[in-house]
Short mmCIF file of C-alpha atoms in Angstrom, two decimals:
data_model
loop_
_atom_site.label_atom_id
_atom_site.label_comp_id
_atom_site.label_asym_id
_atom_site.label_seq_id
_atom_site.Cartn_x
_atom_site.Cartn_y
_atom_site.Cartn_z
CA MET A 19 271.09 293.35 64.01
CA GLY A 20 269.39 296.70 64.67
CA ALA A 21 271.23 297.45 67.68
CA THR A 22 275.26 299.74 67.33
CA ALA A 23 277.84 297.81 67.51
CA ALA A 24 280.64 298.87 69.53
CA ARG A 25 284.09 299.31 68.74
CA GLY A 26 287.36 300.57 70.36
CA VAL A 27 285.94 299.96 73.85
CA GLY A 28 289.27 300.81 75.97
CA SER A 29 291.10 298.35 77.40
CA VAL A 30 290.58 297.94 81.04
CA GLY A 31 292.63 297.25 84.44
CA GLY A 32 295.78 296.81 85.54
CA ALA A 33 306.52 282.49 88.85
CA GLY A 34 307.89 279.72 89.41
CA THR A 35 307.13 276.83 87.21
CA THR A 36 306.18 273.89 89.93
CA GLY A 37 303.03 273.81 92.01
CA ALA A 38 302.29 273.25 94.92
CA THR A 39 302.45 269.21 94.12
CA GLY A 40 305.64 269.78 91.84
CA VAL A 41 304.06 269.20 89.04
CA THR A 42 306.61 271.20 86.18
CA SER A 43 304.96 273.72 83.55
CA PRO A 44 306.32 273.49 80.19
CA GLY A 45 308.39 275.31 78.15
CA GLY A 46 309.48 277.39 79.26
CA ALA A 47 260.70 307.23 77.45
CA ASP A 48 258.08 305.62 79.92
CA ALA A 49 257.12 302.43 80.05
CA GLY A 50 254.28 302.35 78.29
CA GLY A 51 255.65 300.16 74.76
CA ALA A 52 257.27 298.09 77.09
CA ALA A 53 253.77 297.10 78.87
CA GLU A 54 252.68 297.16 74.84
CA ALA A 55 255.08 294.22 73.60
CA VAL A 56 253.82 292.42 76.36
CA ALA A 57 250.49 292.83 75.18
CA GLY A 58 251.39 292.42 71.15
CA ALA A 59 254.74 290.39 71.16
CA THR A 60 254.07 286.99 69.99
CA ALA A 61 253.62 283.73 72.50
CA ALA A 62 255.54 281.59 70.40
CA SER A 63 257.46 280.77 73.65
CA ASP A 64 254.84 280.72 76.35
CA ALA A 65 254.10 277.45 76.44
CA ALA A 66 257.24 276.63 77.43
CA ALA A 67 257.82 278.79 80.43
CA GLY A 68 257.21 277.11 83.51
CA GLY A 69 299.16 277.65 101.83
CA ALA A 70 295.97 278.73 102.29
CA GLY A 71 294.88 275.94 98.92
CA ILE A 72 296.22 273.23 101.78
CA ARG A 73 294.82 274.46 105.05
CA ALA A 74 291.99 272.93 106.29
CA ALA A 75 289.99 276.82 106.36
CA GLY A 76 291.61 277.34 103.10
CA VAL A 77 290.05 274.38 101.13
CA ALA A 78 286.53 274.72 103.97
CA ALA A 79 285.99 278.16 102.26
CA ALA A 80 287.54 277.41 98.32
CA ALA A 81 285.07 274.50 98.68
CA ALA A 82 281.99 276.08 99.36
CA LEU A 83 283.10 279.25 96.96
CA ALA A 84 283.45 276.55 93.71
CA ALA A 85 279.59 275.82 94.33
CA ASP A 86 278.83 275.85 90.23
CA GLU A 87 275.65 278.27 90.80
CA PRO A 88 275.45 281.20 87.77
CA GLY A 89 277.22 283.17 89.68
CA GLN A 90 275.50 286.59 89.32
CA ARG A 91 272.48 285.69 90.65
CA GLY A 92 273.11 286.06 94.16
CA ASP A 93 271.32 289.20 94.95
CA ASP A 94 268.91 289.63 97.43
CA LEU A 95 265.53 290.93 95.41
CA GLU A 96 264.69 292.73 98.55
CA GLN A 97 267.32 294.82 98.11
CA TRP A 98 265.43 296.02 94.61
CA SER A 99 261.43 295.98 95.43
CA GLY A 100 259.25 298.15 98.02
CA ALA A 101 258.54 297.41 101.34
CA GLY A 102 257.56 293.64 102.70
CA GLY A 103 259.51 292.38 98.91
CA ALA A 104 256.95 293.43 96.80
CA PHE A 105 257.63 295.28 93.86
CA PRO A 106 255.25 297.96 93.41
CA ALA A 107 251.91 296.89 92.02
CA GLY A 108 252.51 299.69 88.45
CA SER A 109 255.83 296.45 87.64
CA LEU A 110 255.33 295.32 83.92
CA LEU A 111 253.82 291.19 84.78
CA GLY A 112 251.67 292.32 87.76
CA ASP A 113 251.05 290.95 90.29
CA GLY A 114 254.82 291.62 92.14
CA LYS A 115 255.96 289.16 89.14
CA VAL A 116 259.16 290.31 87.74
CA ILE A 117 261.23 289.59 84.44
CA ASP A 118 264.28 288.87 85.40
CA LEU A 119 267.33 290.00 83.01
CA ARG A 120 270.34 288.94 84.91
CA PRO A 121 272.95 286.93 83.48
CA GLY A 122 273.76 283.39 84.66
CA ALA A 123 271.12 281.42 83.72
CA ALA A 124 270.04 278.65 81.59
CA TRP A 125 266.45 278.33 79.98
CA LEU A 126 264.82 275.54 80.17
CA GLY A 127 261.76 275.51 77.67
CA GLU A 128 263.23 272.96 74.67
CA LEU A 129 264.08 270.33 77.98
CA ASP A 130 263.02 266.84 76.94
CA THR A 131 260.99 266.31 79.81
CA ALA A 132 260.49 262.76 79.70
CA ALA A 133 264.05 262.31 78.50
CA TRP A 134 265.26 263.78 81.43
CA ARG A 135 263.02 261.85 83.79
CA ARG A 136 264.29 258.46 82.10
CA ALA A 137 267.50 259.44 82.37
CA TRP A 138 267.51 260.19 86.98
CA ARG A 139 265.22 257.05 87.74
CA LEU A 140 267.99 255.07 85.54
CA ALA A 141 270.80 257.11 87.01
CA ALA A 142 269.18 256.71 90.52
CA THR A 143 269.32 252.68 89.99
CA VAL A 144 273.28 252.88 90.12
CA THR A 145 275.50 251.72 93.38
CA PRO A 146 277.66 253.72 94.27
CA ALA A 147 281.07 253.04 95.03
CA ALA A 148 282.65 252.54 98.21
CA ARG A 149 285.97 254.69 97.15
CA PRO A 150 284.66 256.51 93.89
CA ASP A 151 287.20 257.29 91.67
CA PRO A 152 288.24 260.79 91.93
CA HIS A 153 289.06 261.29 87.71
CA GLY A 154 284.93 260.35 87.19
CA LEU A 155 282.64 257.74 86.22
CA PRO A 156 284.65 256.25 83.25
CA GLY A 157 281.91 255.91 80.76
CA LEU A 158 280.87 259.29 81.33
CA ARG A 159 284.62 260.30 81.16
CA ALA A 160 284.56 258.37 77.49
CA LEU A 161 281.55 260.09 76.17
CA LEU A 162 282.63 263.57 77.58
CA ALA A 163 286.00 263.44 76.09
CA ASP A 164 283.32 262.46 72.99
CA TYR A 165 281.57 265.22 73.13
CA ALA A 166 284.36 267.73 73.71
CA ARG A 167 285.89 266.93 70.17
CA ARG A 168 283.05 267.08 68.29
CA SER A 169 281.62 269.99 69.27
CA ARG A 170 284.50 272.34 70.34
CA GLY A 171 287.74 270.25 68.50
CA VAL A 172 289.19 269.37 71.44
CA ALA A 173 291.43 266.50 70.55
CA CYS A 174 291.58 264.37 74.09
CA THR A 175 291.49 261.18 75.54
CA PRO A 176 289.13 260.03 78.83
CA GLU A 177 293.01 259.54 80.50
CA ARG A 178 293.10 263.50 79.95
CA LEU A 179 289.86 264.37 81.66
CA LEU A 180 288.49 264.99 84.59
CA VAL A 181 284.52 264.79 85.81
CA THR A 182 284.23 267.97 88.01
CA ARG A 183 281.34 269.54 90.02
CA GLY A 184 281.55 272.57 87.54
CA SER A 185 283.78 275.07 86.00
CA THR A 186 284.62 277.54 88.73
CA ASN A 187 284.95 273.38 91.00
CA GLY A 188 287.23 272.73 88.37
CA LEU A 189 289.30 276.14 88.89
CA ASP A 190 289.49 275.75 92.53
CA LEU A 191 291.01 271.99 92.04
CA LEU A 192 293.58 273.05 89.29
CA ALA A 193 294.14 276.01 91.67
CA SER A 194 294.99 273.27 95.03
CA THR A 195 297.23 271.52 92.68
CA VAL A 196 299.44 274.24 91.18
CA LEU A 197 299.81 277.01 92.68
CA ARG A 198 301.29 278.12 96.03
CA PRO A 199 300.47 281.02 98.61
CA GLY A 200 301.16 284.12 97.01
CA ASP A 201 301.88 283.00 92.91
CA ARG A 202 300.73 285.10 90.75
CA VAL A 203 297.72 284.47 88.54
CA GLY A 204 295.85 286.89 86.24
CA VAL A 205 292.65 287.60 86.03
CA GLU A 206 290.92 289.00 82.66
CA ASP A 207 289.13 292.38 83.68
CA PRO A 208 286.12 292.73 84.05
CA GLY A 209 285.71 289.46 84.43
CA TYR A 210 284.11 286.51 86.30
CA GLY A 211 283.73 287.88 89.95
CA LYS A 212 283.39 283.51 91.83
CA ALA A 213 286.95 283.17 90.03
CA ARG A 214 288.41 285.40 91.43
CA SER A 215 287.34 284.20 94.88
CA VAL A 216 288.10 281.00 94.50
CA LEU A 217 291.49 281.82 93.30
CA ALA A 218 292.28 284.10 96.88
CA ALA A 219 290.71 281.71 99.53
CA ARG A 220 293.49 279.95 97.42
CA GLY A 221 296.09 281.93 98.60
CA ALA A 222 296.45 283.94 94.63
CA GLU A 223 298.30 287.36 94.80
CA LEU A 224 295.04 288.33 91.42
CA VAL A 225 296.45 290.47 88.80
CA PRO A 226 294.07 292.16 86.70
CA CYS A 227 294.79 291.85 82.94
CA PRO A 228 292.79 293.91 80.78
CA VAL A 229 290.46 293.70 77.92
CA ASP A 230 288.70 295.31 75.45
CA GLU A 231 286.26 294.03 72.71
CA HIS A 232 287.75 291.65 71.87
CA GLY A 233 289.04 289.81 74.90
CA LEU A 234 292.20 289.10 76.58
CA ILE A 235 294.63 292.05 75.44
CA VAL A 236 297.85 288.62 75.97
CA GLU A 237 300.52 291.67 75.09
CA ASP A 238 299.99 293.45 78.50
CA LEU A 239 300.07 289.75 80.39
CA PRO A 240 303.48 290.43 83.25
CA ASP A 241 305.28 287.77 82.57
CA ASP A 242 305.73 286.35 86.43
CA LEU A 243 302.28 285.17 86.30
CA ARG A 244 302.28 281.28 87.72
CA LEU A 245 297.96 280.82 85.87
CA VAL A 246 296.02 282.95 83.86
CA CYS A 247 292.27 283.21 83.40
CA THR A 248 290.40 283.67 80.01
CA THR A 249 287.32 283.33 78.91
CA PRO A 250 287.83 283.24 75.15
CA SER A 251 284.69 281.89 73.47
CA HIS A 252 282.88 284.67 74.93
CA GLN A 253 284.52 286.75 77.33
CA TYR A 254 282.78 287.63 80.98
CA PRO A 255 281.07 289.85 80.78
CA LEU A 256 281.91 292.50 77.59
CA GLY A 257 281.09 288.91 74.80
CA GLY A 258 284.49 289.58 73.18
CA VAL A 259 286.09 286.51 70.88
CA LEU A 260 289.67 286.35 70.96
CA PRO A 261 290.51 286.49 67.51
CA VAL A 262 292.72 283.51 66.54
CA PRO A 263 296.17 285.84 66.72
CA ARG A 264 295.60 286.75 70.36
CA ARG A 265 295.08 283.58 70.56
CA GLN A 266 298.35 282.40 69.16
CA ALA A 267 299.96 285.20 70.65
CA LEU A 268 298.50 283.59 74.62
CA LEU A 269 300.22 280.33 73.68
CA ALA A 270 303.50 281.54 73.01
CA TRP A 271 302.71 283.58 76.05
CA ALA A 272 302.14 280.92 78.09
CA ARG A 273 305.19 278.77 76.12
CA ARG A 274 307.82 281.58 76.90
CA THR A 275 307.13 281.65 80.43
CA GLY A 276 305.85 278.27 82.20
CA ALA A 277 302.80 279.49 82.49
CA LEU A 278 299.26 278.19 82.79
CA ILE A 279 296.05 278.81 81.00
CA ALA A 280 293.06 278.23 82.37
CA GLU A 281 290.66 277.93 79.47
CA ASP A 282 287.12 278.60 81.04
CA ASP A 283 284.85 277.66 77.75
CA TYR A 284 282.01 280.04 79.11
CA ASP A 285 278.76 279.60 76.78
CA GLY A 286 281.28 277.72 74.26
CA GLU A 287 278.45 276.08 72.51
CA PHE A 288 276.49 279.14 71.64
CA ARG A 289 277.96 280.64 68.39
CA TYR A 290 275.77 282.70 65.83
CA ASP A 291 276.72 284.02 62.86
CA VAL A 292 279.84 282.03 62.73
CA ALA A 293 281.04 278.85 63.34
CA PRO A 294 282.76 278.57 66.89
CA LEU A 295 286.83 279.11 67.22
CA PRO A 296 288.75 276.50 68.32
CA ALA A 297 289.15 276.02 71.95
CA LEU A 298 292.60 276.92 72.72
CA TYR A 299 293.52 273.30 74.54
CA GLY A 300 293.29 272.15 70.91
CA LEU A 301 295.42 273.97 70.00
CA ASP A 302 297.95 273.41 72.46
CA PRO A 303 297.15 271.15 75.41
CA GLU A 304 300.55 271.26 77.22
CA VAL A 305 299.71 274.31 78.27
CA VAL A 306 296.01 274.96 79.06
CA VAL A 307 293.80 273.80 81.11
CA TYR A 308 290.00 273.16 79.97
CA LEU A 309 287.32 273.94 81.87
CA GLY A 310 283.66 273.37 80.78
CA THR A 311 280.22 272.56 82.62
CA THR A 312 276.60 271.65 82.63
CA ALA A 313 275.92 274.70 83.98
CA LYS A 314 275.02 276.85 80.56
CA ILE A 315 273.55 274.07 78.92
CA LEU A 316 271.48 272.93 81.37
CA THR A 317 271.20 273.64 85.38
CA SER A 318 274.10 274.70 87.68
CA ASP A 319 271.05 272.61 90.36
CA VAL A 320 272.69 269.31 87.36
CA GLY A 321 276.81 269.95 89.59
CA VAL A 322 278.81 267.80 86.40
CA GLY A 323 281.02 269.64 84.73
CA TRP A 324 284.63 268.69 83.21
CA LEU A 325 288.44 269.63 83.14
CA ILE A 326 290.71 268.17 80.33
CA ALA A 327 294.58 268.55 80.68
CA ARG A 328 297.95 267.22 79.77
CA PRO A 329 298.03 263.33 81.67
CA ASP A 330 300.34 264.20 84.67
CA LEU A 331 298.10 267.02 85.28
CA VAL A 332 294.76 264.98 85.25
CA GLU A 333 296.41 263.05 88.10
CA ALA A 334 298.21 265.17 90.71
CA ILE A 335 294.45 267.06 90.90
CA ALA A 336 293.32 264.11 91.20
CA ARG A 337 295.81 263.08 93.80
CA ARG A 338 294.85 266.19 95.21
CA ARG A 339 291.27 265.11 95.30
CA ALA A 340 291.21 262.37 97.43
CA GLU A 341 293.45 264.53 99.71
CA PHE A 342 290.36 266.56 101.01
CA ASN A 343 287.69 263.95 99.78
CA ASP A 344 285.90 266.01 96.35
CA ARG A 345 283.89 264.51 95.25
CA THR A 346 281.83 264.81 91.43
CA ALA A 347 278.16 263.54 93.09
CA VAL A 348 277.69 259.40 91.20
CA VAL A 349 273.54 259.74 89.81
CA PRO A 350 274.19 263.44 88.15
CA GLN A 351 277.13 262.01 86.60
CA GLU A 352 275.12 259.46 85.37
CA ALA A 353 272.35 261.04 84.29
CA ILE A 354 274.47 263.25 81.77
CA ARG A 355 276.48 259.93 81.01
CA LEU A 356 273.34 258.64 79.62
CA LEU A 357 271.96 261.69 78.74
CA LEU A 358 275.20 261.98 75.88
CA GLU A 359 274.82 258.29 75.19
CA ARG A 360 271.28 258.23 74.09
CA GLY A 361 272.01 261.64 72.44
CA ASP A 362 269.05 263.09 74.21
CA LEU A 363 271.90 265.74 75.43
CA ALA A 364 272.74 266.92 71.70
CA ARG A 365 269.38 267.23 70.58
CA TYR A 366 268.44 269.56 73.36
CA ILE A 367 271.89 271.79 72.83
CA ARG A 368 270.19 272.62 68.59
CA ARG A 369 267.57 273.33 69.61
CA MET A 370 268.49 275.20 72.63
CA ARG A 371 270.95 276.92 70.36
CA ALA A 372 268.28 277.67 68.39
CA GLU A 373 266.06 279.31 70.27
CA TYR A 374 268.83 281.49 71.88
CA ALA A 375 268.84 282.58 68.39
CA ARG A 376 265.44 283.91 68.17
CA ARG A 377 265.98 285.75 71.26
CA ARG A 378 268.93 287.04 71.01
CA ALA A 379 267.21 288.62 67.51
CA VAL A 380 264.41 290.22 70.00
CA VAL A 381 267.06 291.75 72.14
CA ALA A 382 268.95 292.88 69.41
CA GLU A 383 265.37 294.38 68.39
CA ALA A 384 264.18 295.84 71.78
CA LEU A 385 267.15 297.47 72.03
CA ASP A 386 267.98 298.69 68.35
CA GLY A 387 269.64 302.67 68.79
CA LEU A 388 271.90 301.37 71.77
CA THR A 389 275.65 300.57 71.92
CA LEU A 390 276.15 296.39 72.61
CA LEU A 391 278.79 294.45 72.96
CA GLY A 392 278.94 290.71 72.89
CA ASP A 393 276.00 290.02 71.05
CA THR A 394 277.42 287.00 67.74
CA ALA A 395 278.16 284.34 70.55
CA GLY A 396 276.60 283.85 73.78
CA LEU A 397 273.81 283.60 76.14
CA HIS A 398 274.38 288.30 77.16
CA VAL A 399 275.07 291.26 75.39
CA VAL A 400 276.35 294.60 76.81
CA VAL A 401 274.59 297.74 77.01
CA LEU A 402 277.33 300.91 77.53
CA LEU A 403 275.45 303.57 79.36
CA PRO A 404 277.15 306.78 80.01
CA GLN A 405 278.89 306.86 83.62
CA ASP A 406 276.43 307.30 86.66
CA GLU A 407 273.36 306.18 84.72
CA SER A 408 273.44 302.39 84.42
CA GLU A 409 273.07 302.21 88.17
CA ARG A 410 269.53 305.42 87.62
CA VAL A 411 268.30 302.79 84.99
CA THR A 412 269.16 300.06 87.58
CA LYS A 413 266.46 300.97 89.51
CA GLU A 414 263.80 302.47 88.01
CA ALA A 415 263.76 299.52 85.73
CA ALA A 416 262.95 297.54 89.45
CA GLN A 417 260.49 299.65 89.93
CA ARG A 418 258.81 298.00 87.05
CA GLY A 419 259.53 294.96 88.17
CA VAL A 420 262.57 293.98 85.77
CA LEU A 421 266.43 292.81 87.05
CA LEU A 422 269.28 293.93 86.09
CA ASP A 423 272.63 293.37 86.02
CA THR A 424 275.31 296.68 86.17
CA LEU A 425 278.83 296.38 84.04
CA GLU A 426 280.36 297.87 86.73
CA ARG A 427 280.39 295.67 89.43
CA HIS A 428 282.62 292.60 87.59
CA PHE A 429 285.54 294.84 87.15
CA MET A 430 288.10 294.03 90.44
CA GLY A 431 289.22 297.97 90.29
CA PRO A 432 287.88 301.11 90.18
CA PRO A 433 285.34 301.21 87.07
CA ARG A 434 286.71 302.80 83.71
CA PHE A 435 282.95 302.51 82.27
CA ALA A 436 279.34 301.67 82.70
CA GLY A 437 276.38 299.71 81.46
CA LEU A 438 274.04 296.44 81.94
CA VAL A 439 274.85 293.25 81.44
CA ILE A 440 271.31 291.59 79.70
CA GLY A 441 271.05 287.42 79.60
CA TYR A 442 268.53 285.89 77.81
CA GLY A 443 268.17 282.48 79.38
CA SER A 444 266.36 283.94 81.95
CA ALA A 445 262.84 285.27 80.68
CA ALA A 446 260.23 283.38 81.09
CA THR A 447 259.28 283.96 77.32
CA THR A 448 259.76 286.46 73.76
CA ARG A 449 257.60 288.82 75.08
CA GLU A 450 258.75 288.86 78.42
CA LEU A 451 262.17 289.59 77.30
CA ARG A 452 260.80 291.81 74.61
CA ALA A 453 259.24 293.95 77.17
CA GLY A 454 262.41 294.05 79.52
CA CYS A 455 264.80 295.24 77.30
CA THR A 456 262.32 297.39 75.45
CA LEU A 457 262.03 299.28 78.73
CA VAL A 458 265.25 299.38 78.97
CA ARG A 459 265.90 301.25 75.62
CA GLU A 460 263.23 303.69 77.01
CA LEU A 461 264.56 304.00 80.13
CA ALA A 462 268.92 304.42 78.97
CA ALA A 463 267.66 306.61 75.54
CA PRO A 464 269.40 309.66 75.52
#
């Protein structure tokens, strides 16, 4: 696809069987080119622009962290701007406007606004129950179970599914149920910072687990982990897709050690060249807890996700959830139920997949000559750079109104390599995406 596919990226990063509620684990140049790109590129998409775990303090901290906001969009824009928070007059778009290439946001240009408004209008007529079911609305659970089966090869009944506020909230519910303070939890390094924060708030001892361009390196996992968190569909942030042999090895490791696997199916809906690999949960539902969310399909503002696990664990999580009154709001649940029932969400995902494939091609072309990782799936790509270059490129791009995210800040410890994490869901149009990536190429060129 024009850009250089990276190979041989070095690995990075550095027990009991009964959880807090008695749940037992089974098994033992300059910017001229970029400005030209704005002026001359196709505008096809322009029209679419537009113990700690149970203490009250720990619960409050984890609940605040578990709001399923895009994980990399909390930066204060003023840190990259000029005086008064305005970008320089030389920004690519002018008028202080920015091109946001940070990861973590979905593009909503293909959203059927009529269907969206209808679903929310009808959902608003639902009368909330006096005692909401901590599992979620039964109708939504049934439809989500069917969606997981059709889209991700996850065969489950509604009894194995619990509606959450998003994947981060699902991880928090799991951690509060199965972890005791001091339990060791494996997290990918580099990895998703918000997941680390949620687990730490629940009292876990975080163990950085190395990853490479293919994802989690299973052979390096220690045997004393209570839980390991992984993003096998599109590792965040390096973008690797965990190969089948590693998936099998990871499941065998979990069965042997008695650990649980938290599978965050990050970007699982978006794979471009080949069919997606089946979810880990579909290979062994006894040792895997599957976490899904609408945040990468729609927006985190919807606040709906799902957790799939074996029945005894789902019931334990529901009981724990009821103890600290954690709920998924009924109106968003009903809105998503209607979108699923009418087929609106499935049609939207198909349109989104085609749009993201176009955007991916634009990114690969604009970044031609740079070394890329993770461009076969998902909504972001990693650009590998020499040490100390990513901060320079990020700051110089910000001076031209292009916001970037560095790879280094996703590490738990000292970064082992450097680069940029470029998302292609945030840019309003493909010409803005092309312009921003062209500027990156010019700034990063040797």
